[in-house]
Short mmCIF file of C-alpha atoms and ligand atoms in Angstrom, two decimals:
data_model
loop_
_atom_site.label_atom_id
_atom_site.label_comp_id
_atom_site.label_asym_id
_atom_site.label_seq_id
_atom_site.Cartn_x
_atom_site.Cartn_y
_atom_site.Cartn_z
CA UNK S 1 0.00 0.00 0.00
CA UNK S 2 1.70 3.17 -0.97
CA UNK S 3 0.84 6.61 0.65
CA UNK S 4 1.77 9.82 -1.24
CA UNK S 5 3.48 12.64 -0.36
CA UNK S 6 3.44 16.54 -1.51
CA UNK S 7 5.95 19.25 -0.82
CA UNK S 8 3.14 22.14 -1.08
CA UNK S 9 4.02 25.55 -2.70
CA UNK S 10 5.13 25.12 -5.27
CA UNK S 11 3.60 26.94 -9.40
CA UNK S 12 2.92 24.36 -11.73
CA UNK S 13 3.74 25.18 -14.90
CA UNK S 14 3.56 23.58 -18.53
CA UNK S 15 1.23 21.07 -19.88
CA UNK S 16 -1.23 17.91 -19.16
CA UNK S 17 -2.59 15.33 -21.03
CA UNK S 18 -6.16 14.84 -19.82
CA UNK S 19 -6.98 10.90 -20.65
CA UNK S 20 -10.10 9.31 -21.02
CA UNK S 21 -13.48 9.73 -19.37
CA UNK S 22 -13.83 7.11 -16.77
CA UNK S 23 -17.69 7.71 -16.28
CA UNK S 24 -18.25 7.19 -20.27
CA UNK S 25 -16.02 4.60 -20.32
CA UNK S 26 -17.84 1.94 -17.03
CA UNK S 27 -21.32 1.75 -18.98
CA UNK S 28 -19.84 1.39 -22.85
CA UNK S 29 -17.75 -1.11 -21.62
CA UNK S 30 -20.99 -2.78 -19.73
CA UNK S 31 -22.86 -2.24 -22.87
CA UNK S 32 -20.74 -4.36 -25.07
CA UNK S 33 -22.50 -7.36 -23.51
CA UNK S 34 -25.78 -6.43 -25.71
CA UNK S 35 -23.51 -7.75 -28.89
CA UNK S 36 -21.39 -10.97 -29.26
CA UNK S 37 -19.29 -9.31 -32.08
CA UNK S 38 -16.28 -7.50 -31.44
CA UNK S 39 -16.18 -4.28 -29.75
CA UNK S 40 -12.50 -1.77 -29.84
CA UNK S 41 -13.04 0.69 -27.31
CA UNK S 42 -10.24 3.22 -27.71
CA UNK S 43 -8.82 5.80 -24.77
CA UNK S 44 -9.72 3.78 -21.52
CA UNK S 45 -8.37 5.16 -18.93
CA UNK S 46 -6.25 2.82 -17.10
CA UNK S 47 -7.85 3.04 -13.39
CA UNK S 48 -8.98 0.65 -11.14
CA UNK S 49 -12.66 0.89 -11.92
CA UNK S 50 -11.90 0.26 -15.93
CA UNK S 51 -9.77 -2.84 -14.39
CA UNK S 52 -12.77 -3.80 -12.06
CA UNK S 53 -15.46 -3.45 -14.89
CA UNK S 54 -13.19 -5.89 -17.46
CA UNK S 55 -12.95 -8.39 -14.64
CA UNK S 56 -16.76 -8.29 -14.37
CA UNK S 57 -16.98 -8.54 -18.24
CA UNK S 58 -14.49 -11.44 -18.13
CA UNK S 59 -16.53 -13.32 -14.88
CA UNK S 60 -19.61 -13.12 -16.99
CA UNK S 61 -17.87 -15.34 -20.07
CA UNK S 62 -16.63 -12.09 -22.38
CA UNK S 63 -13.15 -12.37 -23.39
CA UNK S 64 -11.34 -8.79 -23.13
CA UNK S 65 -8.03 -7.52 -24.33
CA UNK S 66 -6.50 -4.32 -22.86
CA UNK S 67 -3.55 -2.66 -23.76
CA UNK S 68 -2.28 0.57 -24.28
CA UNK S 69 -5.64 1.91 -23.48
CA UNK S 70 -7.06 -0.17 -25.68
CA UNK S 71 -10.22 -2.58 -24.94
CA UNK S 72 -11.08 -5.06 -27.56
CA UNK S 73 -13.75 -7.03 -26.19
CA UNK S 74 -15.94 -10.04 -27.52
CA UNK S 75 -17.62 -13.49 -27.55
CA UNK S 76 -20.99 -14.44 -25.94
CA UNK S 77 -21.35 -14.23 -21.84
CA UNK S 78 -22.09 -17.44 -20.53
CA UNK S 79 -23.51 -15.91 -17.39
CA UNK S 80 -26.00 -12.92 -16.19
CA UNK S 81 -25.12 -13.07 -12.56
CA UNK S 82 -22.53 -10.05 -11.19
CA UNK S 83 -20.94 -11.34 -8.11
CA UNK S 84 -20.97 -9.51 -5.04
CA UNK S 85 -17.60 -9.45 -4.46
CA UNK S 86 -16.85 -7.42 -8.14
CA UNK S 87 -19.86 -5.15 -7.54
CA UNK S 88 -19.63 -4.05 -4.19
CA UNK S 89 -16.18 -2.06 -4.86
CA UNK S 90 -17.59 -0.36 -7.36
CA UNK S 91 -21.29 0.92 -7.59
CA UNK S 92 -20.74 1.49 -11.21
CA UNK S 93 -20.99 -2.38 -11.81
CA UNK S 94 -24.37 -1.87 -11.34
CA UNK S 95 -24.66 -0.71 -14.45
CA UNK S 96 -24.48 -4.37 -16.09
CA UNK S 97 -28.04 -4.66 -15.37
CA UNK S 98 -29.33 -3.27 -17.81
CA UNK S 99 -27.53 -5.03 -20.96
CA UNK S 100 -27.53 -8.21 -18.98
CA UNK S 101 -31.55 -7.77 -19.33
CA UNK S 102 -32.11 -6.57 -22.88
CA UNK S 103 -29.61 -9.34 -23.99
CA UNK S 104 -30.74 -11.99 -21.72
CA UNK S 105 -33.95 -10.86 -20.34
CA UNK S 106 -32.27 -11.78 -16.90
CA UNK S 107 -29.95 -10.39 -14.88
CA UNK S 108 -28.78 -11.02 -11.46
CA UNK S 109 -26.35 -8.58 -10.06
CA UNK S 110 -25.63 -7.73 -6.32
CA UNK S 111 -27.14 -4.16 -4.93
CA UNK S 112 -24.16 -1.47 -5.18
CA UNK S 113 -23.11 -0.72 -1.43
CA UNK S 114 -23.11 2.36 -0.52
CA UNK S 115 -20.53 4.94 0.20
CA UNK S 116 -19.13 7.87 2.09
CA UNK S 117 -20.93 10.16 -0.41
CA UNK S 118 -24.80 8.75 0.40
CA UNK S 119 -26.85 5.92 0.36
CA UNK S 120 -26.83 5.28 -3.65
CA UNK S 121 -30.35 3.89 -4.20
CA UNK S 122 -31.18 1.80 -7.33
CA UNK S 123 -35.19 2.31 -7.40
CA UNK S 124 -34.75 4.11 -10.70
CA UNK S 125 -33.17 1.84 -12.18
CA UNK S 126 -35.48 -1.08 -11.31
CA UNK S 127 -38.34 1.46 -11.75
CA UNK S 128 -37.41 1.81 -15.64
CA UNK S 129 -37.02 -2.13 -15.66
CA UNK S 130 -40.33 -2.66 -14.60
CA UNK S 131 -41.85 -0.24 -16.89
CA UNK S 132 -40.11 -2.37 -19.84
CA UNK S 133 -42.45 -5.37 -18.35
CA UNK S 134 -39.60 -7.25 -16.05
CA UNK S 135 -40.63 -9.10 -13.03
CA UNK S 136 -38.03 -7.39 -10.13
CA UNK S 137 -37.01 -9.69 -6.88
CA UNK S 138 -34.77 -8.24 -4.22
CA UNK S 139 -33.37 -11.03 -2.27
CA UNK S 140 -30.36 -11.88 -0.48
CA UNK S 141 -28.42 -8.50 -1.47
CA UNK S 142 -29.23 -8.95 -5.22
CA UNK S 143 -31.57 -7.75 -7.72
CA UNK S 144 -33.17 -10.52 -9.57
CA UNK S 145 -34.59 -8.92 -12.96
CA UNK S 146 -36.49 -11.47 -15.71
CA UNK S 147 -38.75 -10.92 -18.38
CA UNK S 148 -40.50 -13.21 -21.20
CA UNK S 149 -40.36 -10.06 -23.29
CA UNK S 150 -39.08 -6.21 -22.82
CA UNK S 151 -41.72 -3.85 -24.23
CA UNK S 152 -41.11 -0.23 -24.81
CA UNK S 153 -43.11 2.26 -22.80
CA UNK S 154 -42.98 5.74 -21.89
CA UNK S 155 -40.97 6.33 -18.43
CA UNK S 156 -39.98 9.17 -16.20
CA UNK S 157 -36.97 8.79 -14.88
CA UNK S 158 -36.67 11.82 -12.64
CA UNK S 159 -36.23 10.99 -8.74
CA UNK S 160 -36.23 13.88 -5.98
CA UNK S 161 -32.65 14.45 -6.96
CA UNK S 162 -33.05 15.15 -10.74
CA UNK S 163 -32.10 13.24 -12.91
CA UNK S 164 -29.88 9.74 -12.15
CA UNK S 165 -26.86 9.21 -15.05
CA UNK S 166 -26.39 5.51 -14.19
CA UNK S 167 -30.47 4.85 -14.40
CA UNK S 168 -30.40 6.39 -17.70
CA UNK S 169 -27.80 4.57 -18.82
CA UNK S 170 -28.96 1.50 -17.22
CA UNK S 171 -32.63 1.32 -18.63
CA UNK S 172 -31.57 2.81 -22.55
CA UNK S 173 -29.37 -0.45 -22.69
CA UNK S 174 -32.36 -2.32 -21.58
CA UNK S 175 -35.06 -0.63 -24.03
CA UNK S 176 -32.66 -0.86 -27.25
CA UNK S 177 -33.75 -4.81 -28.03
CA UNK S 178 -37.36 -4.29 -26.39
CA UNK S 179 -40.06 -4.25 -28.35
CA UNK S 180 -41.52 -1.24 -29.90
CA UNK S 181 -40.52 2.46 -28.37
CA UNK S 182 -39.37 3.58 -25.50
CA UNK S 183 -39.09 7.09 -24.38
CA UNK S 184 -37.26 8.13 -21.30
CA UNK S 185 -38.99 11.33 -19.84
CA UNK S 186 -36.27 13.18 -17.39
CA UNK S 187 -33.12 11.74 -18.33
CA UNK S 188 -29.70 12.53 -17.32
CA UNK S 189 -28.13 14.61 -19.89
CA UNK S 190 -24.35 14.75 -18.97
CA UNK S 191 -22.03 14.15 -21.24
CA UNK S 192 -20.92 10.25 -20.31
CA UNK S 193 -24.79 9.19 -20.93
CA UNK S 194 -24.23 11.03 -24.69
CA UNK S 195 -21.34 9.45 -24.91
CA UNK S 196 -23.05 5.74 -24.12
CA UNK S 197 -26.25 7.13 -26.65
CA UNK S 198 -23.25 7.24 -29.10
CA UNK S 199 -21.70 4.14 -28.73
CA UNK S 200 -25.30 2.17 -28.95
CA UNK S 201 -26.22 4.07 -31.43
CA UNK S 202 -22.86 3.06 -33.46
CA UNK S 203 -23.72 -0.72 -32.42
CA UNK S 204 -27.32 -0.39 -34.39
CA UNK S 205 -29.69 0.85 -31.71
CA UNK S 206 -31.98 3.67 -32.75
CA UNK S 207 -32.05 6.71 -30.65
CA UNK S 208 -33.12 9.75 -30.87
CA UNK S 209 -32.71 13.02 -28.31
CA UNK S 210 -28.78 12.25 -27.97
CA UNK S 211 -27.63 14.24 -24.83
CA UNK S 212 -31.07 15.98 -23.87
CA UNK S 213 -33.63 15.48 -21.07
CA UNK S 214 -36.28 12.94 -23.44
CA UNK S 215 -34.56 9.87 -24.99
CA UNK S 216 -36.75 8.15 -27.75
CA UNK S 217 -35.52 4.70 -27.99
CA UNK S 218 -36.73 2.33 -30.74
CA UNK S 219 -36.44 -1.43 -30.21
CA UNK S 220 -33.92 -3.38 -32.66
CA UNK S 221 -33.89 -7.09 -33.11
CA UNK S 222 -29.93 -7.11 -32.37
CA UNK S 223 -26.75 -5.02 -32.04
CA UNK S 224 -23.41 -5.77 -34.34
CA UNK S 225 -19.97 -4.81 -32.72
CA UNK S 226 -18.82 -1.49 -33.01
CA UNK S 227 -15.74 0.75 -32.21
CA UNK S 228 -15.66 3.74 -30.32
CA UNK S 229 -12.99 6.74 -28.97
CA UNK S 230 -13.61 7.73 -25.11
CA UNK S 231 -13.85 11.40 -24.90
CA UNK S 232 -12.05 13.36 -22.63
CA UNK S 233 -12.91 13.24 -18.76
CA UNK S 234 -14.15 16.35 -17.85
CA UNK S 235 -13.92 15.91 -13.77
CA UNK S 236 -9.92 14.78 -14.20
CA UNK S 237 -10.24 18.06 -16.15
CA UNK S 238 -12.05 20.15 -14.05
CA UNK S 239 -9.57 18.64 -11.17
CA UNK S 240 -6.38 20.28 -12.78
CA UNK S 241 -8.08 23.39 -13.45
CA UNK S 242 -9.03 24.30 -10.03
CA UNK S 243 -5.46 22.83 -9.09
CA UNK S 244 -3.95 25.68 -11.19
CA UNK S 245 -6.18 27.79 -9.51
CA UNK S 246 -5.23 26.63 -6.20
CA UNK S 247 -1.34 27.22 -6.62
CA UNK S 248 -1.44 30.63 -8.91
CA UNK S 249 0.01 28.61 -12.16
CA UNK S 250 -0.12 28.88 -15.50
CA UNK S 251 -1.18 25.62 -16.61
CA UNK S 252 -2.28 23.93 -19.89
CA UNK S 253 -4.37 20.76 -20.54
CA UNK S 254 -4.71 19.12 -24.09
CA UNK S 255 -7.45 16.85 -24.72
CA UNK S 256 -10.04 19.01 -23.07
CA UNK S 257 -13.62 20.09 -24.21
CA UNK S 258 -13.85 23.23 -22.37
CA UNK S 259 -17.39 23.30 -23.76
CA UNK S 260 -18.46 20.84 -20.62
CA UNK S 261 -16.75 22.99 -18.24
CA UNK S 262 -18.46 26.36 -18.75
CA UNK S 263 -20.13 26.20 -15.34
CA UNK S 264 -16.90 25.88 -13.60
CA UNK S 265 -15.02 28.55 -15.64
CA UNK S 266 -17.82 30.58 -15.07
CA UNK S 267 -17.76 30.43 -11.52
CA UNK S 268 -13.92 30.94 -11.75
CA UNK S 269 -13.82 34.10 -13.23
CA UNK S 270 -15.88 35.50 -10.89
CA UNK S 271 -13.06 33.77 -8.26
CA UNK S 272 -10.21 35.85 -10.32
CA UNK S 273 -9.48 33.08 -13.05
CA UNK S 274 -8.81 33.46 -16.34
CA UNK S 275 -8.83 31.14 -19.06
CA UNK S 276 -7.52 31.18 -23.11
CA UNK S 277 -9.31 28.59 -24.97
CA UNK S 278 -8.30 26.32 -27.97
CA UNK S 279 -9.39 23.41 -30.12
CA UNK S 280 -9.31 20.92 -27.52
CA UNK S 281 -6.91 22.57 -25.07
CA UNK S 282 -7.63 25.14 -21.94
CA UNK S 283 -5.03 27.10 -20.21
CA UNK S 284 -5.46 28.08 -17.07
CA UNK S 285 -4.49 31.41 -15.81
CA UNK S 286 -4.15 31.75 -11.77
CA UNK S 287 -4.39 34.96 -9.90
CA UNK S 288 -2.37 36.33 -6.92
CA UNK S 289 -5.35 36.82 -5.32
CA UNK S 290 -8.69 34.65 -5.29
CA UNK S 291 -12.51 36.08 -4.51
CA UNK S 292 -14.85 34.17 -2.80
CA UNK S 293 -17.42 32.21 -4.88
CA UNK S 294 -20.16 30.31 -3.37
CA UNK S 295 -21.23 27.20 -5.61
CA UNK S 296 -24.62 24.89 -5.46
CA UNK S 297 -24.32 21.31 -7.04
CA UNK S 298 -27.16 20.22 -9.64
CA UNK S 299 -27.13 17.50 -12.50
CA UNK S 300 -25.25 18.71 -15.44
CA UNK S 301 -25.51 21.52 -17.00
CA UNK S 302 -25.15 22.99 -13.27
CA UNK S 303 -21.81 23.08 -11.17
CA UNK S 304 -20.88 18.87 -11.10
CA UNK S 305 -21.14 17.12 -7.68
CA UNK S 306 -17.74 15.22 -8.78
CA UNK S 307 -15.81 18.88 -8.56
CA UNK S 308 -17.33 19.98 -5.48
CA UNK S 309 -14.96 19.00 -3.03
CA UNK S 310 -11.88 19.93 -4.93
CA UNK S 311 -13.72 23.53 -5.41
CA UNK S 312 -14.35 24.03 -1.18
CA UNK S 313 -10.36 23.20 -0.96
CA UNK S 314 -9.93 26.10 -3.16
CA UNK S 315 -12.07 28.36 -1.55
CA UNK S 316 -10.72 26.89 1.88
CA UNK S 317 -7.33 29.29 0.82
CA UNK S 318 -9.77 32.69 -0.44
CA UNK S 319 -9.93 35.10 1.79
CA UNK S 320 -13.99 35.95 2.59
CA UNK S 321 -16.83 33.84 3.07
CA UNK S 322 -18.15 31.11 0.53
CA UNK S 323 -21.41 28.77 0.71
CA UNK S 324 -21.56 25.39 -0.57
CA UNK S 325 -24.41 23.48 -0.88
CA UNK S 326 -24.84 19.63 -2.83
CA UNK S 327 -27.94 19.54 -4.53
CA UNK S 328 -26.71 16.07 -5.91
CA UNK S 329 -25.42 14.17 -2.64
CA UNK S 330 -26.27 16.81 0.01
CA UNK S 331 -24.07 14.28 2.23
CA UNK S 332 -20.84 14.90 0.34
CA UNK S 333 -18.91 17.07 2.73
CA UNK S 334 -16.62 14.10 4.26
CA UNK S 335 -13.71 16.04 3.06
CA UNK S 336 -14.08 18.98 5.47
CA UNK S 337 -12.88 17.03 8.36
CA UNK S 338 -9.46 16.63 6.43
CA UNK S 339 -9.04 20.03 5.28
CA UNK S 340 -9.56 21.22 8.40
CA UNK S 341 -6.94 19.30 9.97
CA UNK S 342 -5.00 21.00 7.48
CA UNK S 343 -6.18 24.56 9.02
CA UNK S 344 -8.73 25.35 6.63
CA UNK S 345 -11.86 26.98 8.92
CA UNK S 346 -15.20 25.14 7.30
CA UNK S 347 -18.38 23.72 9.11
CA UNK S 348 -21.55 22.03 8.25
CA UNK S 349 -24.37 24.01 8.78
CA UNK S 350 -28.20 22.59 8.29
CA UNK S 351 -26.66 20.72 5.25
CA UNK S 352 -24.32 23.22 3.43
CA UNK S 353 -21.16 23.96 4.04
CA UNK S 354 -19.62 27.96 5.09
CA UNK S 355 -16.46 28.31 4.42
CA UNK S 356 -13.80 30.90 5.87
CA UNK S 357 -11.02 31.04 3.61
CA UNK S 358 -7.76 31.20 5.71
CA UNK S 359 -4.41 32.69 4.43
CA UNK S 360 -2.78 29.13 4.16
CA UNK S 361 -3.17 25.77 4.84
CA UNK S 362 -0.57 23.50 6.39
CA UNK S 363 1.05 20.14 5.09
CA UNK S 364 -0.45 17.12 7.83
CA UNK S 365 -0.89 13.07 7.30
CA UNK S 366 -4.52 13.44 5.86
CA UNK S 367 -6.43 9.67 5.43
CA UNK S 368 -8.40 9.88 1.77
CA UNK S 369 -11.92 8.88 1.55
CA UNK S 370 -13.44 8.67 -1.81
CA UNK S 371 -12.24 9.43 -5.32
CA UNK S 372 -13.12 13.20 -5.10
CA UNK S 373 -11.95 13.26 -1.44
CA UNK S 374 -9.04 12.34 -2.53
CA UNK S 375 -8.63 14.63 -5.08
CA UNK S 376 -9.49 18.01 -2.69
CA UNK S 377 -6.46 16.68 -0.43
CA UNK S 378 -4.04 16.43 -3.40
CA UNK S 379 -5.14 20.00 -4.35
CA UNK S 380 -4.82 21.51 -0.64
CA UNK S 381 -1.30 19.58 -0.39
CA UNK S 382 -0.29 21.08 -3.64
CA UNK S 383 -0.83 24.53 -2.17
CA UNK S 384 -0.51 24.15 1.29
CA UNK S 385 2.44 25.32 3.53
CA UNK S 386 5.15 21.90 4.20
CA UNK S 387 4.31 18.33 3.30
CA UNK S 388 1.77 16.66 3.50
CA UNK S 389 0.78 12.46 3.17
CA UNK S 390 -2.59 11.20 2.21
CA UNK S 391 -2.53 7.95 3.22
CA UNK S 392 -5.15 5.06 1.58
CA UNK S 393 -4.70 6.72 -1.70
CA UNK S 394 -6.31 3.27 -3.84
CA UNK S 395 -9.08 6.21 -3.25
CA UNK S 396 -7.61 8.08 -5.86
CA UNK S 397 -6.38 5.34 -8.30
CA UNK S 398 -10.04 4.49 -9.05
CA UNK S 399 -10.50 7.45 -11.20
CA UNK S 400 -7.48 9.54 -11.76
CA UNK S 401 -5.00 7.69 -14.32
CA UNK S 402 -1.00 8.56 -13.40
CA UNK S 403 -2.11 11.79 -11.47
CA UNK S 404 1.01 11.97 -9.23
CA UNK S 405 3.03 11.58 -12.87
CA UNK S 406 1.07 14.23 -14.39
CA UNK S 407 1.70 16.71 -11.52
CA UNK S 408 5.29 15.87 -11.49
CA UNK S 409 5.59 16.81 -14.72
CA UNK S 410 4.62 20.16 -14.94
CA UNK S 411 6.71 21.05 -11.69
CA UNK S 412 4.74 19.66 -8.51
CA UNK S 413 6.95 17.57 -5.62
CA UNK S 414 4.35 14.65 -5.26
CA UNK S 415 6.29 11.33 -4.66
CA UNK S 416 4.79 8.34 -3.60
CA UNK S 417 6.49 6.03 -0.30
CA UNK S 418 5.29 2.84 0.96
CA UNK S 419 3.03 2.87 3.92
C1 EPZ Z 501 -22.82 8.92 -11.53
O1 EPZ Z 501 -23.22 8.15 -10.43
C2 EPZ Z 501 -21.31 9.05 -11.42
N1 EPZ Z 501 -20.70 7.72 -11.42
C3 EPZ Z 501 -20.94 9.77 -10.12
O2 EPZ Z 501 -19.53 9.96 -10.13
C4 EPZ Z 501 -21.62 11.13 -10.10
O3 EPZ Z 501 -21.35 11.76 -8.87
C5 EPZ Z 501 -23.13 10.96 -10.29
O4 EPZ Z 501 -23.41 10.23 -11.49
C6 EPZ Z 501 -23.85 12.29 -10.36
O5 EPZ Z 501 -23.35 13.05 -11.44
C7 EPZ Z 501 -20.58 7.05 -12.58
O6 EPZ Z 501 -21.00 7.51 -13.63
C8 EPZ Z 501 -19.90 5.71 -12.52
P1 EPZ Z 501 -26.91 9.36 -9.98
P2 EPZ Z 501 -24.75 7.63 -10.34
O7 EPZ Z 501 -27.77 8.17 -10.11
O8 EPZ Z 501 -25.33 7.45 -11.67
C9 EPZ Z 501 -30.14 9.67 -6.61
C10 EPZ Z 501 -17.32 9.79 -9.39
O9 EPZ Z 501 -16.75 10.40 -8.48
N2 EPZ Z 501 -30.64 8.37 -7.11
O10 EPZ Z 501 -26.86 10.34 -11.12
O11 EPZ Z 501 -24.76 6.50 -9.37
C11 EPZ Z 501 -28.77 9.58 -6.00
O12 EPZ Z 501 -28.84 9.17 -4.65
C12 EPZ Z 501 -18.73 9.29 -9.16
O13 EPZ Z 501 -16.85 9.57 -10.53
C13 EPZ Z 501 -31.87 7.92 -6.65
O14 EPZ Z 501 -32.52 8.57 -5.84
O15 EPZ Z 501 -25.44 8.89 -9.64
C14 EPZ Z 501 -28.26 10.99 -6.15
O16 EPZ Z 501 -28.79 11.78 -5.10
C15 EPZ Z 501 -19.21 9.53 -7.73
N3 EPZ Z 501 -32.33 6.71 -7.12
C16 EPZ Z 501 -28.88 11.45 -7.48
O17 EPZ Z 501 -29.95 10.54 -7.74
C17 EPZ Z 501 -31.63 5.98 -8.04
O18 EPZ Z 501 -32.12 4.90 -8.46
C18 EPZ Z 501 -27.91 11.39 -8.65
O19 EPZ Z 501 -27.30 10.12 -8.63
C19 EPZ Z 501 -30.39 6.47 -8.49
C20 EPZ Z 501 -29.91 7.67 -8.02
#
């Protein structure tokens, strides 16, 4: 188990490669089991929940190559049951359900724990399932879906949250070899689930409303192989940009559509950021001196849940007053116990979070938490005063590809030491 360590202060300064989206990359990879042909799935990140996903596509019969980023996956499953052991380190699994169904018209696959950002329910998912016409059993920690047939109907698909991105994707890879149409009413429209209406639509499904609130999904008898190019991830994106931010760099990242990060830009400039854009790169202009910027969470287009705890480190080091407040997972504030052993001055009150930016935080052992945790403590390391170690960082490998390598790069003293 390695821990990793940061020698705070320090500009960053050149530029970053930003790899593949790993929240467009769990369900296309899950969706390859609606097709026995071959599948080449190009730019997967290399993370531990694209290694978690193949295993599940391997323990349910697929055969899968990866290298170089490069998934080539095929053959029939031979099973429609995903263990608990797979899917209970990653709630993403869960996602299987859905192709597993519309393939199969059964699919058992253990309920996703839960985790230190909230409880993760699954009711709509297995709400859209039973509007196809499946028969749903809960037993034993599993969901137990069957069906004679899948028939399209019209669904909304809106829980007291919004929209859910995983139900969507979940439910469309059910409905695209059901009978007749399907139309999603209140469906998530961020950028991974237009990525996934891509990728079906590539394999031979037809869909129409790519990347909007009301999917219109019309039943095929089958899906062919197909091959497909990950996009860019925009949270790893989003990460570095508020990591510039955080240390007053001058930073650059290629591979970036800066088009799914006008929310956070926007609230940036406000903060004292400024930005020059390009084809697919962003740099990143940091300021001496930050403002305060209060942010609320909502489903995308809105400020992302996945940046809000690296955006609360950042304004933990403004001077003033911000407000934060998750819309998405109002739980998601386990990070301000770590910053403020770090001497940042937040607290939880009646489920947002007030935050008194201090003049600087200081380098402490730190424990990480979840993937976006994580993330918030690299970024206060980077600019915090001394060194600091963020211990259990397997946290941070799920969803950030080489991110110590990336930061060393472009100037940052980030090492990692065995525990
Ligand atoms: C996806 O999770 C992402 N994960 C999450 O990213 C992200 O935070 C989340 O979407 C929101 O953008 C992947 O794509 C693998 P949701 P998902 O269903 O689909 C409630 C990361 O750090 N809800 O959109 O599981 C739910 O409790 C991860 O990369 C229900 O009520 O999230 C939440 O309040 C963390 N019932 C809201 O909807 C359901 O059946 C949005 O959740 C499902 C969800």
């Amino acid at each position: 188990m390695d821990k990793l360590v940061i020698e705070g202060g320090k500009k960053l300064k050149g530029e970053i490669r930003v790899s593949g989206s790993k929240n467009s990359t769990l369900p296309i990879l899950a969706a390859t089991l609606l097709t026995d042909e071959k599948c080449v799935i190009r730019n997967v990140p290399k993370l531990r929940d694209t290694l978690t996903m193949i295993k599940l596509l391997r323990s349910l019969g697929k055969s899968v190559d990866y290298n170089n980023n490069i998934a080539v996956i095929s053959g029939p499953a031979n099973s429609s049951t995903a263990e608990y052991k797979l899917v209970s380190t990653m709630r993403g699994s869960f996602c299987v359900m859905g192709p597993l169904l519309g393939k199969f018209k059964t699919a058992k696959v253990s309920l996703p724990g839960g985790c230190v950002i909230g409880i993760r329910p699954v009711d709509l998912h297995i709400k859209g399932f039973k509007a196809l016409g499946a028969k749903i059993e809960v037993a034993a920690g599993y969901v137990i879906a069957t069906a004679r047939q899948l028939k399209g109907n019209l669904i909304y698909l809106g829980g007291i949250f919004g929209p859910s991105v995983l139900a969507t994707g979940n439910v469309m890879m059910a409905a695209v070899l059901a009978h007749g149409e399907t139309i999603i009413e209140s469906a998530a429209c961020e950028p991974e689930v237009e990525e996934l209406t891509e990728f079906l639509i590539k394999m031979g499904a037809h869909i129409e409303g790519k990347g909007t609130s009301r999917l219109v999904i019309r039943g095929v008898k089958r899906l062919h192989g197909a091959e497909y190019d990950i996009g860019p991830d925009r949270i790893e994106a989003g990460t570095f940009v508020l990591m510039a931010a955080a240390t007053g760099s001058t930073l650059t990242l290629k591979n970036v559509k800066y088009a799914q990060l006008l929310v956070l830009m926007d609230r940036l400039e406000h903060a004292g950021v400024k930005f020059k854009k390009g084809k697919d790169s962003l740099t990143i202009i940091g300021p001496k001196k930050l403002k305060p910027v209060s942010v609320t969470t909502y489903p995308y287009p809105g400020f992302p849940t996945d940046l809000q705890a690296q955006f609360m480190a950042l304004m933990a080091i403004t001077q003033g007053v911000s407000v934060i407040t998750d819309k998405v997972f109002p739980d998601r504030f386990i990070h301000i116990a770590e910053l403020n052993r770090m001497g940042a001055n937040i607290r939880r009150d009646s489920g947002v979070a007030i935050v008194e930016g201090v003049k600087y935080l200081y380098g402490a052992p730190v424990m990480a938490s979840d993937l976006r945790a994580s993330a918030a403590l690299v970024l206060a390391g980077l600019a915090a005063k001394g060194k600091t170690e963020i211990h259990r960082i397997y946290h941070l490998e799920r969803g950030y590809e080489n991110i110590d390598e990336k930061l060393k790069k472009v100037g940052a003293v980030i090492y990692r030491e065995k525990e």
